[in-house]
Coordinates of C-alpha atoms and ligand atoms in Angstrom, one line a residue:
M1 CA -56.7 -30.0 -48.1
V2 CA -57.8 -29.2 -44.2
T3 CA -60.8 -26.6 -43.4
T4 CA -60.6 -25.8 -39.5
I5 CA -62.2 -22.9 -37.5
V6 CA -60.9 -21.6 -34.3
A7 CA -63.7 -20.9 -32.1
G8 CA -63.9 -18.9 -28.3
G9 CA -65.1 -21.8 -25.5
Q10 CA -65.3 -19.1 -23.0
W11 CA -66.6 -14.9 -22.8
G12 CA -64.5 -13.9 -25.9
D13 CA -60.6 -13.0 -25.3
E14 CA -58.8 -16.1 -24.7
G15 CA -56.4 -15.7 -27.2
K16 CA -58.0 -16.6 -30.5
G17 CA -56.0 -14.0 -32.6
K18 CA -52.3 -15.8 -31.3
I19 CA -53.2 -19.3 -31.9
V20 CA -54.1 -17.5 -35.4
S21 CA -51.1 -16.0 -36.7
Y22 CA -49.4 -19.4 -34.9
L23 CA -51.1 -21.4 -37.1
S24 CA -51.1 -18.5 -41.0
L25 CA -47.5 -18.8 -40.2
K26 CA -46.8 -22.8 -39.3
D27 CA -49.5 -24.7 -41.5
N28 CA -49.7 -22.2 -44.2
P29 CA -52.9 -22.2 -45.0
A30 CA -53.8 -21.0 -48.5
V31 CA -56.8 -18.7 -47.5
V32 CA -57.6 -16.8 -43.3
V33 CA -60.5 -15.9 -42.9
R34 CA -62.6 -13.4 -40.5
A35 CA -66.4 -14.8 -39.5
G36 CA -67.8 -13.4 -35.7
V37 CA -70.0 -10.5 -35.3
G38 CA -67.4 -7.9 -36.1
P39 CA -65.5 -4.9 -35.3
N40 CA -66.0 -5.3 -31.6
A41 CA -63.9 -8.4 -30.8
G42 CA -60.0 -7.5 -30.9
H43 CA -57.6 -10.1 -31.3
T44 CA -54.3 -9.2 -29.9
V45 CA -51.1 -10.8 -32.4
H46 CA -47.1 -10.1 -30.8
F47 CA -45.7 -9.9 -33.9
R48 CA -41.6 -8.8 -35.2
G49 CA -42.0 -6.5 -31.8
K50 CA -44.9 -4.9 -32.1
K51 CA -48.4 -5.1 -30.7
Y52 CA -51.9 -5.2 -32.8
G53 CA -55.5 -5.2 -31.8
L54 CA -57.2 -6.8 -35.2
R55 CA -61.0 -6.0 -35.1
Q56 CA -61.1 -6.6 -39.0
I57 CA -57.9 -8.3 -40.4
P58 CA -57.6 -12.0 -39.9
C59 CA -54.1 -12.4 -38.1
G60 CA -53.5 -14.5 -41.0
F61 CA -51.4 -10.9 -41.9
V62 CA -48.5 -12.1 -40.7
N63 CA -48.1 -14.8 -43.3
E64 CA -47.4 -12.7 -46.6
K65 CA -48.8 -15.5 -48.8
C66 CA -52.1 -16.0 -47.4
R67 CA -55.3 -14.2 -48.6
L68 CA -57.2 -12.4 -46.2
L69 CA -61.2 -12.5 -46.4
I70 CA -63.5 -11.1 -44.5
G71 CA -67.4 -13.4 -45.1
P72 CA -70.6 -12.1 -45.9
G73 CA -71.6 -12.7 -42.1
T74 CA -69.2 -10.7 -40.7
L75 CA -70.3 -6.9 -39.4
V76 CA -67.8 -4.0 -41.1
D77 CA -66.7 -0.8 -40.3
P78 CA -65.6 1.2 -43.0
A79 CA -63.3 3.4 -40.9
I80 CA -61.3 0.5 -38.5
L81 CA -60.8 -1.4 -41.8
L82 CA -59.2 1.1 -43.5
R83 CA -56.7 1.7 -40.3
E84 CA -56.0 -1.5 -40.1
V85 CA -54.7 -2.1 -43.8
E86 CA -52.9 0.5 -43.5
E87 CA -51.3 -0.8 -40.4
T88 CA -50.8 -4.1 -41.7
G89 CA -49.7 -3.1 -45.1
C90 CA -52.3 -6.0 -46.5
W91 CA -53.6 -3.6 -49.4
G92 CA -53.6 -6.0 -52.7
R93 CA -53.9 -9.6 -50.5
L94 CA -57.6 -8.4 -48.4
G95 CA -60.8 -9.2 -49.9
V96 CA -64.4 -8.2 -48.3
D97 CA -67.1 -9.9 -49.0
R98 CA -69.5 -7.7 -50.7
N99 CA -72.9 -9.1 -48.3
C100 CA -71.1 -8.1 -45.4
A101 CA -73.2 -4.9 -43.3
V102 CA -71.9 -2.3 -42.7
I103 CA -71.8 -0.3 -39.4
E104 CA -72.5 3.5 -39.6
P105 CA -72.3 6.1 -37.4
H106 CA -75.3 6.3 -35.7
H107 CA -75.9 2.2 -34.6
I108 CA -72.7 3.0 -32.6
E109 CA -74.2 6.5 -31.2
E110 CA -77.1 4.3 -30.4
D111 CA -74.8 1.1 -29.0
R112 CA -73.2 3.8 -27.1
T113 CA -76.8 5.9 -25.3
T114 CA -79.0 1.7 -25.1
G115 CA -75.5 -0.6 -24.3
G116 CA -74.9 0.2 -21.1
K117 CA -77.8 -2.7 -19.0
I118 CA -75.6 -5.3 -21.1
G119 CA -71.9 -3.5 -21.0
T120 CA -71.8 -4.1 -24.4
T121 CA -69.1 -2.3 -26.7
G122 CA -70.1 0.3 -28.3
T123 CA -68.8 -0.6 -31.6
G124 CA -72.2 -0.1 -33.0
C125 CA -72.3 -4.3 -33.9
G126 CA -75.9 -5.2 -31.7
P127 CA -77.5 -1.8 -33.8
A128 CA -76.2 -3.1 -37.1
N129 CA -77.0 -6.7 -36.7
V130 CA -80.9 -5.3 -36.0
A131 CA -80.9 -3.4 -38.9
R132 CA -79.2 -6.6 -40.9
V133 CA -82.5 -8.0 -39.2
K134 CA -84.4 -5.6 -39.9
R135 CA -83.8 -5.9 -43.3
E136 CA -82.5 -1.9 -43.4
A137 CA -78.7 -2.5 -43.4
K138 CA -76.0 -1.2 -45.3
L139 CA -74.3 -3.3 -47.6
A140 CA -70.7 -3.5 -48.5
S141 CA -71.0 -3.3 -52.3
E142 CA -72.8 0.1 -51.3
I143 CA -69.4 2.1 -49.4
P144 CA -67.3 3.6 -52.0
E145 CA -63.9 3.2 -50.2
L146 CA -64.8 -0.7 -50.1
Q147 CA -65.0 -1.2 -53.5
Q148 CA -61.2 -2.5 -54.0
F149 CA -61.5 -5.3 -51.7
L150 CA -65.4 -6.5 -52.6
T151 CA -65.0 -10.5 -53.4
D152 CA -67.5 -13.1 -53.0
V153 CA -65.7 -15.3 -50.1
P154 CA -67.8 -18.4 -50.6
L155 CA -66.6 -19.0 -54.1
E156 CA -63.4 -17.8 -53.8
L157 CA -63.9 -20.5 -50.6
H158 CA -65.0 -23.6 -52.5
Q159 CA -62.1 -22.3 -55.1
V160 CA -59.5 -22.5 -52.9
A161 CA -59.8 -25.8 -51.2
E162 CA -60.9 -27.8 -55.1
N163 CA -57.5 -26.4 -55.4
G164 CA -56.6 -28.2 -52.9
G165 CA -55.6 -25.2 -50.3
D166 CA -56.3 -24.9 -46.4
I167 CA -58.5 -22.7 -45.0
L168 CA -58.5 -20.9 -41.7
V169 CA -61.8 -20.1 -40.2
E170 CA -61.1 -17.0 -37.2
G171 CA -64.2 -16.9 -34.9
S172 CA -64.5 -13.6 -32.9
Q173 CA -66.2 -13.7 -29.4
G174 CA -66.8 -17.0 -27.1
F175 CA -69.6 -19.6 -26.4
G176 CA -70.9 -17.4 -23.0
L177 CA -71.8 -15.0 -25.5
S178 CA -73.7 -16.5 -27.7
L179 CA -77.2 -15.1 -28.7
I180 CA -78.6 -18.6 -28.2
H181 CA -76.0 -21.1 -26.1
G182 CA -75.0 -18.0 -23.9
T183 CA -76.1 -16.4 -20.6
Y184 CA -78.8 -14.0 -22.5
P185 CA -79.2 -11.2 -22.0
F186 CA -75.6 -10.9 -21.6
V187 CA -74.7 -11.7 -24.9
T188 CA -73.6 -10.2 -28.1
S189 CA -75.7 -10.0 -31.3
K190 CA -75.0 -13.3 -32.6
D191 CA -74.8 -16.9 -32.1
T192 CA -70.9 -17.7 -31.4
T193 CA -70.5 -20.9 -31.9
A194 CA -68.4 -22.7 -35.4
S195 CA -71.9 -23.8 -37.2
T196 CA -72.4 -19.7 -36.8
L197 CA -68.3 -19.0 -37.8
A198 CA -69.1 -21.1 -41.4
A199 CA -72.4 -19.5 -42.3
D200 CA -70.7 -16.7 -41.7
V201 CA -68.1 -16.9 -44.7
G202 CA -70.4 -19.9 -46.6
L203 CA -69.0 -22.8 -45.6
G204 CA -71.0 -26.0 -44.9
P205 CA -71.0 -27.8 -42.0
T206 CA -70.3 -31.1 -44.5
E207 CA -67.4 -29.3 -45.8
V208 CA -65.7 -29.0 -42.0
D209 CA -63.1 -31.0 -41.0
E210 CA -61.6 -29.4 -37.7
V211 CA -62.9 -27.5 -35.0
L212 CA -60.1 -26.4 -32.9
L213 CA -61.7 -24.8 -29.4
V214 CA -59.4 -21.8 -27.5
F215 CA -59.6 -22.1 -23.8
K216 CA -57.6 -19.8 -21.6
A217 CA -56.2 -21.1 -18.5
Y218 CA -58.2 -18.7 -16.5
P219 CA -61.0 -17.5 -18.3
T220 CA -62.1 -13.7 -18.5
R221 CA -65.1 -11.6 -19.3
V222 CA -65.7 -7.8 -19.7
G223 CA -69.3 -5.9 -19.2
N224 CA -72.3 -7.3 -17.1
G225 CA -73.7 -11.2 -16.8
P226 CA -73.4 -14.0 -14.7
F227 CA -69.4 -15.6 -14.1
P228 CA -69.7 -18.9 -11.8
T229 CA -66.8 -19.1 -11.8
E230 CA -65.0 -15.9 -10.5
L231 CA -62.8 -15.1 -8.2
S232 CA -62.9 -11.4 -6.4
P233 CA -60.2 -9.0 -7.9
E234 CA -58.7 -9.7 -5.0
E235 CA -58.5 -13.2 -5.4
A236 CA -57.4 -12.5 -9.3
E237 CA -54.5 -10.2 -7.9
R238 CA -52.9 -12.2 -6.0
M239 CA -52.5 -15.0 -8.0
G240 CA -51.0 -12.6 -10.6
I241 CA -53.6 -11.6 -13.8
V242 CA -55.0 -8.0 -14.3
E243 CA -56.4 -8.1 -17.4
Y244 CA -58.0 -5.3 -19.5
G245 CA -59.9 -5.4 -23.2
T246 CA -58.4 -5.2 -26.6
V247 CA -61.5 -2.6 -27.4
T248 CA -62.6 -0.6 -24.9
G249 CA -59.9 -0.9 -22.5
R250 CA -61.8 -2.2 -19.3
K251 CA -60.7 -4.5 -16.9
R252 CA -61.1 -7.8 -17.6
R253 CA -63.3 -10.1 -14.5
I254 CA -61.2 -13.4 -13.6
G255 CA -62.3 -16.8 -13.2
R256 CA -61.2 -20.2 -12.2
F257 CA -61.0 -22.8 -14.8
D258 CA -65.0 -23.7 -15.6
F259 CA -64.9 -27.8 -16.7
E260 CA -69.1 -27.8 -16.5
M261 CA -68.7 -24.9 -19.1
A262 CA -65.8 -26.3 -21.3
R263 CA -67.4 -29.9 -21.3
R264 CA -70.7 -27.9 -22.7
A265 CA -68.9 -25.9 -25.4
S266 CA -66.6 -28.4 -26.4
M267 CA -70.5 -30.7 -27.4
I268 CA -72.1 -27.5 -28.7
N269 CA -68.7 -26.0 -30.7
G270 CA -68.4 -30.6 -31.7
A271 CA -64.4 -29.6 -30.6
T272 CA -62.6 -32.3 -32.7
Q273 CA -59.5 -29.9 -30.8
L274 CA -58.5 -28.0 -28.6
A275 CA -55.8 -24.7 -27.0
I276 CA -55.2 -23.8 -23.8
T277 CA -53.6 -20.4 -23.6
C278 CA -52.1 -18.2 -21.0
I279 CA -50.5 -21.6 -19.2
D280 CA -47.9 -18.8 -18.4
R281 CA -49.8 -16.8 -16.1
L282 CA -51.7 -19.4 -14.3
F283 CA -48.3 -21.3 -13.1
H284 CA -45.7 -18.4 -13.1
C285 CA -43.4 -20.0 -16.0
P286 CA -41.4 -19.0 -18.6
P287 CA -42.7 -19.5 -22.4
V288 CA -41.3 -22.9 -22.8
R289 CA -42.2 -25.2 -26.0
R290 CA -41.5 -28.4 -24.9
F291 CA -44.6 -30.3 -23.2
E292 CA -42.3 -31.9 -20.3
D293 CA -41.2 -28.3 -20.0
L294 CA -43.8 -26.9 -18.1
P295 CA -44.2 -27.6 -14.2
P296 CA -45.6 -31.0 -13.0
E297 CA -48.8 -29.0 -12.1
A298 CA -49.5 -27.8 -15.0
Q299 CA -49.0 -30.5 -16.9
K300 CA -51.5 -31.7 -14.5
F301 CA -53.8 -29.1 -15.5
V302 CA -53.3 -29.8 -19.2
R303 CA -54.1 -34.1 -18.4
E304 CA -57.0 -32.4 -16.3
V305 CA -58.8 -30.9 -19.5
E306 CA -58.9 -33.5 -21.7
E307 CA -60.7 -36.2 -20.0
R308 CA -62.8 -34.3 -18.2
V309 CA -63.9 -32.2 -21.4
G310 CA -63.0 -35.8 -23.7
V311 CA -60.7 -33.7 -26.2
P312 CA -57.9 -33.6 -27.2
V313 CA -55.4 -30.2 -26.3
T314 CA -52.8 -30.5 -30.0
L315 CA -52.0 -26.1 -28.7
I316 CA -51.1 -25.1 -25.7
S317 CA -49.8 -21.3 -25.9
T318 CA -47.0 -20.6 -23.4
G319 CA -46.6 -16.0 -23.4
P320 CA -48.0 -13.8 -26.1
D321 CA -45.5 -14.4 -28.8
I322 CA -46.7 -15.7 -32.2
W323 CA -43.4 -18.7 -32.1
D324 CA -44.6 -19.5 -27.6
V325 CA -46.6 -22.1 -28.5
I326 CA -46.3 -26.3 -27.1
D327 CA -47.5 -28.1 -30.5
L328 CA -48.5 -31.9 -29.9
R329 CA -50.1 -32.1 -33.1
G330 CA -48.2 -34.6 -34.8
E331 CA -48.1 -36.9 -30.8
R332 CA -52.0 -36.6 -30.4
S333 CA -54.2 -35.7 -33.1
Ligands
GTP401 P1 -62.0 -11.7 -29.2 O1 -62.1 -12.1 -30.3 O2 -62.0 -9.6 -29.0 O3 -62.5 -12.8 -28.1 O4 -60.6 -12.2 -28.9 P2 -58.8 -12.5 -28.7 O5 -59.9 -14.3 -28.7 O6 -58.5 -12.9 -30.0 O7 -58.1 -12.4 -27.2 P3 -57.4 -11.3 -27.3 O8 -56.3 -10.7 -27.9 O9 -58.3 -9.9 -26.7 O10 -57.2 -11.9 -25.5 C1 -56.1 -12.3 -25.0 C2 -54.9 -12.0 -24.7 O11 -54.0 -12.5 -24.0 C3 -53.9 -11.5 -25.5 O12 -53.4 -9.7 -24.4 C4 -53.1 -11.6 -25.6 O13 -51.5 -11.2 -26.2 C5 -52.2 -12.7 -24.5 N1 -52.5 -14.1 -24.9 C6 -52.5 -14.9 -25.7 N2 -52.3 -16.6 -25.7 C7 -50.9 -15.8 -24.4 C8 -50.0 -16.9 -23.6 O14 -50.7 -17.8 -23.7 N3 -50.1 -16.4 -22.5 C9 -50.0 -14.9 -21.8 N4 -49.0 -14.3 -21.4 N5 -50.3 -14.4 -22.8 C10 -51.2 -14.2 -23.8
IMP402 P1 -71.3 -6.0 -28.3 O1 -71.1 -7.5 -28.7 O2 -71.1 -4.8 -28.2 O3 -73.0 -5.8 -27.8 O4 -71.5 -6.5 -27.1 C1 -71.7 -7.9 -26.5 C2 -70.8 -8.4 -24.9 O5 -70.8 -9.2 -25.5 C3 -70.8 -7.2 -24.1 O6 -70.2 -7.9 -22.9 C4 -69.0 -7.3 -24.5 O7 -68.0 -7.1 -23.9 C5 -69.3 -8.4 -25.0 N1 -68.2 -8.8 -26.8 C6 -68.0 -8.7 -27.2 N2 -67.3 -8.7 -28.3 C7 -66.2 -9.5 -27.7 C8 -64.9 -9.6 -27.6 O8 -64.4 -10.1 -28.5 N3 -64.7 -9.8 -26.5 C9 -64.5 -10.7 -25.8 N4 -66.3 -9.7 -25.2 C10 -67.1 -9.4 -25.7
MG403 MG1 -60.7 -9.7 -27.4

């Protein structure tokens, strides 16, 4: 029985969706539970020739045997949730905690009119979390369209653990966007590290076995705020890297791997394993599945990350498809 938290080590969009979908199919967890802020996140999954940009439903939907849950700390926008349930066909296996706070149209309106300085996603998450702190938020239990999904997520997780099932916690955003540890005030409306992801779903610190921290081979950032290793758009383009946001469609800022930040993110998340994504885009290599098949510079980079961060790299993503992964867990963890 293993409980694993997947968290982001940079400014979000590290490819957590890809990693969670891979682990869901490969490891067959009993439950995949979504944590993090809410529908400000977009998790991309390429599955059976289709591209999904999931903002509410856990990426574990790719494995029909997985129960899918949304923890009470995560915000729910009922319209987005229902759309994604339809798109993924996960009706019978989704559970939403009755204590999830709900995003209302006026939160979105407020976010769009006041979020400019920070460059928020305009999805209403900040104002909805403010309403929660002010004890004014509506909860999922009060929303008629959500009744069919309501459950007690912490209780379900503890029952799964008692029965020996594996739990995969899908975090969102990334270390640099944490309200506590990130580049304040250019941050999201909550902490984004593993401790809070555990609290989001109702797991205590002693119940977590593995923290898998995900890094992109080149960090990206959308919205405003400091980015010490940022490249100029021309430099990024010369390297052949252009990315657009899943939720907002904004062009992502691109940077060089920041070892100092990675080390700090790993320390504060209590990382036990690291994943590196988009290695193919930095080193212009095909989506290989064996470490030996990576170009020597890419192998050297992975070893340097391990050495300087001080945590083993167990997964390397070499392409957007779910199975484009070098899985080193047998060898290294
Ligand atoms: P947030 O919770 O919003 O932070 O998102 P996320 O961490 O799930 O990442 P997101 O899906 O927004 O962005 C990652 C992008 O990289 C997506 O377009 C993925 O399809 C893509 N991607 C992930 N891994 C790889 C990879 O190894 N290679 C390539 N080429 N693309 C990848
Ligand atoms: P908010 O979370 O919409 O309030 O936005 C605050 C900051 O966090 C902005 O810079 C957003 O671009 C950023 N942000 C929030 N969620 C994500 C995410 O999932 N991926 C990348 N950036 C995000
Ligand atoms: Mg994203």
